[in-house]
XYZ file of C-alpha atoms in Angstrom:
369
model
C 31.738 9.644 -17.229
C 33.957 13.427 -17.490
C 31.635 16.234 -17.569
C 33.750 18.884 -20.931
C 33.097 22.066 -22.214
C 33.378 22.190 -25.547
C 34.537 25.167 -27.039
C 34.137 26.636 -31.165
C 35.796 29.983 -33.096
C 35.319 30.335 -36.291
C 38.321 32.764 -37.978
C 38.850 33.929 -41.023
C 42.018 33.519 -42.822
C 43.930 35.539 -45.514
C 45.507 32.775 -46.982
C 46.545 28.751 -46.485
C 49.498 29.707 -44.729
C 47.815 32.536 -42.343
C 48.259 32.253 -38.743
C 47.335 35.425 -37.588
C 44.560 34.591 -36.227
C 44.364 31.911 -34.113
C 47.292 33.408 -32.699
C 45.607 36.525 -32.406
C 42.774 34.366 -30.327
C 45.006 33.101 -27.782
C 46.924 35.974 -27.369
C 44.199 37.483 -25.770
C 43.301 34.591 -24.045
C 40.281 33.139 -25.998
C 41.839 30.296 -26.682
C 43.555 28.612 -24.263
C 46.595 26.363 -26.950
C 46.911 23.611 -24.580
C 42.706 22.894 -24.776
C 42.675 22.377 -28.855
C 41.299 19.445 -29.928
C 40.813 19.611 -33.639
C 40.737 22.425 -36.444
C 38.627 22.351 -39.270
C 39.723 24.697 -42.092
C 38.766 25.284 -45.720
C 41.607 26.464 -47.654
C 41.819 27.931 -51.218
C 43.017 25.624 -53.717
C 41.242 23.333 -56.221
C 40.307 20.137 -53.816
C 42.356 17.460 -56.093
C 45.752 15.629 -55.319
C 47.830 18.542 -56.224
C 46.010 21.030 -53.851
C 49.082 21.270 -51.720
C 47.341 24.373 -49.441
C 45.903 21.708 -47.319
C 49.603 20.403 -45.841
C 50.643 23.873 -46.457
C 47.852 25.100 -43.802
C 48.920 22.330 -41.539
C 52.135 23.314 -41.401
C 51.889 26.705 -40.566
C 49.832 25.553 -37.685
C 51.633 22.806 -36.485
C 54.534 24.873 -36.302
C 52.554 27.888 -35.215
C 51.350 26.372 -32.070
C 54.893 23.653 -31.143
C 56.087 25.755 -29.368
C 53.059 26.575 -27.565
C 52.655 23.532 -26.366
C 56.117 22.633 -26.209
C 55.949 20.009 -29.001
C 57.913 19.332 -31.994
C 55.426 20.083 -35.212
C 55.409 16.196 -35.721
C 53.490 15.739 -32.183
C 51.264 19.008 -32.530
C 49.780 16.634 -35.421
C 49.493 13.272 -34.006
C 47.851 15.271 -30.627
C 45.139 17.814 -32.619
C 42.912 16.751 -35.844
C 44.050 18.995 -38.705
C 41.482 17.965 -41.508
C 41.906 21.012 -44.499
C 39.535 20.979 -47.585
C 40.608 22.552 -50.188
C 38.114 24.099 -52.746
C 36.457 27.678 -51.766
C 34.865 28.095 -54.897
C 32.469 30.955 -55.827
C 31.208 33.146 -52.989
C 32.821 30.270 -50.087
C 35.213 31.562 -47.866
C 38.663 30.568 -46.802
C 38.873 29.699 -42.817
C 39.133 28.192 -39.530
C 37.215 26.636 -36.942
C 38.950 25.503 -34.150
C 37.488 22.909 -31.278
C 38.338 23.290 -27.558
C 37.791 20.959 -24.845
C 38.498 20.889 -20.990
C 37.198 19.870 -18.181
C 34.613 21.735 -16.608
C 31.915 21.449 -13.753
C 27.718 21.016 -14.528
C 26.879 24.992 -13.786
C 22.652 24.287 -12.210
C 21.427 26.530 -14.978
C 22.665 23.746 -18.416
C 20.180 21.271 -19.029
C 19.809 18.597 -21.153
C 22.598 17.546 -24.348
C 25.098 20.328 -25.105
C 27.978 19.942 -27.908
C 30.363 17.271 -27.991
C 32.616 16.258 -29.591
C 35.758 13.046 -29.838
C 38.296 12.454 -31.970
C 40.463 8.522 -32.537
C 42.523 7.898 -35.574
C 42.863 4.642 -37.649
C 45.955 2.749 -37.962
C 48.025 3.296 -40.802
C 46.145 1.840 -44.074
C 48.708 -0.614 -47.138
C 47.954 1.393 -50.341
C 45.889 -1.817 -51.803
C 43.583 -1.335 -48.533
C 42.551 1.947 -49.533
C 38.626 2.419 -50.824
C 37.961 -1.255 -49.600
C 36.373 -3.617 -46.785
C 39.683 -3.126 -45.106
C 39.059 0.495 -44.592
C 35.121 0.219 -43.606
C 36.180 -2.065 -40.648
C 38.730 0.468 -39.135
C 36.888 3.047 -39.676
C 33.584 2.424 -38.169
C 35.834 1.120 -35.201
C 37.576 4.429 -35.348
C 33.708 6.032 -34.805
C 32.722 4.449 -31.787
C 35.807 4.767 -30.012
C 35.425 9.071 -31.309
C 31.904 8.205 -29.708
C 33.796 7.448 -26.333
C 35.926 10.032 -26.203
C 33.051 12.788 -27.088
C 31.117 11.329 -24.959
C 27.816 10.213 -26.332
C 25.972 7.091 -25.699
C 23.001 6.839 -28.626
C 24.364 6.591 -32.429
C 20.841 9.153 -33.039
C 22.476 12.151 -30.675
C 25.894 11.917 -33.654
C 25.139 14.651 -35.719
C 28.393 15.147 -37.891
C 31.196 13.077 -38.637
C 34.431 14.256 -40.324
C 37.279 12.352 -41.661
C 40.453 13.026 -43.203
C 41.617 10.037 -45.348
C 44.391 9.406 -47.588
C 45.025 8.327 -51.530
C 46.391 7.057 -53.875
C 49.901 7.953 -55.074
C 51.749 6.542 -58.254
C 54.515 5.905 -55.533
C 51.827 3.865 -53.602
C 50.028 2.157 -56.481
C 53.598 0.800 -57.610
C 54.393 -0.496 -53.939
C 51.393 -2.639 -53.661
C 51.885 -3.940 -57.001
C 55.380 -4.892 -55.533
C 53.754 -6.712 -53.327
C 52.131 -9.038 -56.004
C 48.899 -6.659 -55.070
C 45.942 -4.588 -56.619
C 44.411 -1.446 -55.730
C 41.012 -0.560 -55.897
C 42.028 1.314 -58.994
C 45.109 3.320 -60.048
C 43.912 7.214 -60.950
C 45.431 9.223 -58.024
C 42.065 11.595 -58.441
C 39.833 8.372 -58.409
C 41.541 6.911 -55.667
C 39.934 10.036 -53.342
C 36.626 9.276 -54.336
C 37.252 5.231 -52.690
C 39.028 6.706 -49.884
C 35.449 8.939 -49.476
C 33.428 6.208 -49.752
C 34.608 2.961 -47.777
C 35.320 5.724 -44.410
C 31.709 7.194 -45.589
C 30.048 3.214 -44.698
C 32.962 3.086 -41.875
C 30.749 5.419 -40.376
C 27.396 4.589 -41.580
C 28.066 1.053 -40.112
C 29.350 2.059 -36.665
C 25.900 4.057 -36.651
C 24.371 1.174 -37.225
C 22.646 3.271 -40.790
C 23.654 0.236 -42.657
C 24.244 -3.620 -41.855
C 27.630 -4.860 -41.299
C 28.584 -7.080 -44.248
C 29.089 -4.114 -46.676
C 32.051 -4.704 -48.630
C 34.468 -4.278 -51.227
C 31.776 -4.266 -54.257
C 30.091 -2.197 -52.189
C 31.877 0.787 -52.728
C 30.956 3.456 -55.313
C 28.798 0.811 -56.404
C 25.647 0.725 -53.967
C 24.701 4.459 -53.977
C 21.655 3.550 -52.192
C 23.861 2.702 -48.849
C 24.919 6.143 -47.342
C 25.725 7.195 -44.004
C 23.404 10.732 -43.490
C 25.954 12.404 -40.798
C 29.049 11.200 -42.672
C 31.673 14.121 -44.252
C 34.745 12.478 -45.596
C 38.026 14.666 -47.463
C 41.136 12.920 -49.174
C 44.206 13.992 -49.202
C 48.165 13.487 -49.407
C 49.033 14.229 -46.241
C 48.506 11.227 -44.613
C 48.025 7.009 -44.220
C 45.414 6.979 -42.233
C 41.944 7.838 -41.342
C 41.831 11.034 -38.502
C 37.976 11.404 -36.958
C 36.172 13.490 -35.665
C 32.402 12.766 -34.061
C 30.544 16.005 -33.282
C 27.069 15.388 -31.479
C 25.435 15.977 -28.348
C 25.795 14.909 -25.070
C 25.005 14.761 -21.425
C 29.141 14.770 -20.657
C 29.270 17.881 -22.438
C 28.029 21.669 -20.751
C 29.706 23.297 -23.682
C 27.247 27.165 -24.674
C 26.924 25.280 -27.829
C 24.090 22.489 -30.208
C 24.348 20.906 -33.204
C 21.592 19.922 -35.200
C 21.667 18.319 -39.110
C 19.274 17.451 -41.595
C 20.305 16.132 -44.905
C 19.447 17.701 -48.272
C 19.135 15.717 -51.273
C 20.122 17.508 -54.332
C 22.390 20.418 -54.479
C 19.383 23.272 -54.527
C 17.892 21.577 -51.417
C 17.352 25.175 -49.512
C 14.455 23.487 -47.198
C 16.902 20.466 -45.895
C 19.797 23.339 -44.795
C 16.138 25.465 -43.528
C 15.656 22.484 -41.326
C 18.638 22.489 -40.083
C 18.952 25.450 -39.033
C 15.644 24.902 -37.436
C 17.204 22.104 -35.465
C 19.332 24.567 -33.727
C 16.154 27.119 -33.010
C 17.551 29.035 -36.033
C 16.072 30.900 -38.836
C 17.984 31.756 -42.164
C 19.632 35.296 -42.627
C 19.854 37.580 -41.100
C 19.816 35.062 -37.963
C 17.543 37.623 -35.187
C 17.060 34.604 -33.391
C 17.098 35.402 -29.348
C 19.796 33.823 -27.478
C 21.435 32.233 -30.337
C 24.031 32.737 -32.665
C 25.380 30.591 -36.104
C 28.359 29.512 -35.448
C 29.159 27.770 -38.377
C 27.766 25.215 -41.230
C 28.809 22.261 -42.929
C 28.491 20.213 -45.678
C 28.821 17.979 -48.752
C 28.366 18.658 -52.293
C 28.571 16.167 -55.271
C 27.280 16.960 -59.035
C 24.463 14.168 -58.786
C 25.511 10.992 -60.489
C 22.531 10.401 -63.174
C 23.074 14.032 -64.371
C 19.818 16.026 -63.371
C 18.530 17.223 -60.903
C 15.580 16.965 -60.785
C 15.133 16.822 -63.656
C 16.521 18.867 -65.564
C 20.206 18.328 -67.295
C 23.615 19.370 -65.290
C 26.426 19.200 -67.033
C 29.290 19.318 -64.095
C 30.214 15.783 -64.998
C 30.370 16.325 -68.661
C 32.910 19.917 -68.186
C 36.841 18.896 -69.351
C 37.593 22.118 -67.825
C 36.431 22.082 -64.510
C 36.260 18.914 -62.117
C 32.112 18.241 -61.271
C 33.460 18.462 -57.327
C 34.192 22.846 -57.446
C 30.497 22.573 -59.529
C 28.824 21.200 -56.362
C 31.028 22.945 -54.403
C 30.496 26.146 -55.530
C 26.523 25.977 -56.251
C 26.363 24.437 -52.629
C 28.121 27.032 -51.450
C 26.016 29.646 -52.507
C 22.819 27.717 -51.675
C 23.986 27.850 -47.677
C 25.282 31.118 -48.246
C 22.583 32.754 -48.993
C 20.145 30.533 -46.145
C 23.047 31.256 -43.302
C 23.541 35.112 -44.373
C 27.831 34.017 -44.873
C 30.615 32.167 -47.197
C 32.230 31.191 -44.365
C 30.937 28.203 -44.787
C 32.345 24.248 -44.478
C 31.582 22.786 -47.731
C 33.034 20.026 -48.696
C 32.908 18.293 -52.132
C 33.079 14.812 -52.823
C 29.355 13.501 -51.129
C 30.006 9.248 -52.713
C 28.194 7.569 -49.973
C 27.250 10.304 -47.765
C 23.436 11.231 -48.142
C 21.805 10.559 -50.597
C 23.062 10.331 -54.447
C 23.746 14.265 -55.334
C 22.757 15.322 -52.080
C 24.842 15.471 -48.927
C 24.456 15.900 -44.467
C 24.478 19.661 -43.732
C 24.884 20.035 -40.203
C 24.478 24.051 -38.081
C 26.313 24.543 -34.820
C 24.553 27.295 -32.426
C 25.938 29.016 -29.682
C 23.794 29.724 -26.888
C 23.139 32.701 -24.781
C 24.546 30.835 -21.505
């Protein structure tokens, strides 16, 4: 198994099309563009079907990187995994997190498991396959391929699986109907939940968190079936799933570690603290000697039963603001307070991603070595 070194750099952005921070890092030599494997970002859109800040951000990044890599914009998007999550409500701050990977020798001082990253793609889906068994099965295959790419053997070493998945548009629904097939839903907004949920179940199947016989009827219905490490985000800009696996591996010599915990609800501060502690960090201010917070990645959703610890919430009853936006703001504020920064990656819509109303939270820390 090849030994690799993974790099992680968080860069603030002034807008969805801002690549100046990334270009500055490349210009200074802090980032080698040929080593970029994935870029995860938070953009200041609405996070809905018509959130074009995601596509805009990816286009800007591909345009900037294309001449440096000697590739077309389209080829850059195939080479690098881009996952843009729309919605920076409340104190959440727009930013990107750049992951690099290169071959490396193991220094004598580096022992144990360090952060590893792997990427894989599913095939393109037909509109009628979104939110159904085909998406679950193909996602599970891609997760296993990404684990292999990351050099991770034990599923217990996987701490976060980020997926970008498709959604339905009216044209896609009509295309399925023209073939005599029905889609899981005819609602574009509703299809985001179906696609996120099926993708998360695929992660759970791949990691052995649930049985492999999960099917169409379980998506968005069996809330007891979920992954503790899946984070899925739906967008209009693709028809396949992009899978990024983050975990700790003996094949990595990077100066980073990742850990995670699972929030039981939107105000579960103890879980966030547990995730920080899993990589040797304390709550803000992080004065832990020899370790530094890089970023926190979390999922958020409005509890489907309409309450949080016995108190009624109105997130699902607000016709002005989507519940996903409420949830991102609430969970983002909680995590920001504990992390000491609003530049954290909190994604809305946690169907089958952690228990109902909760979600996974992962932390990456940099070690002094």
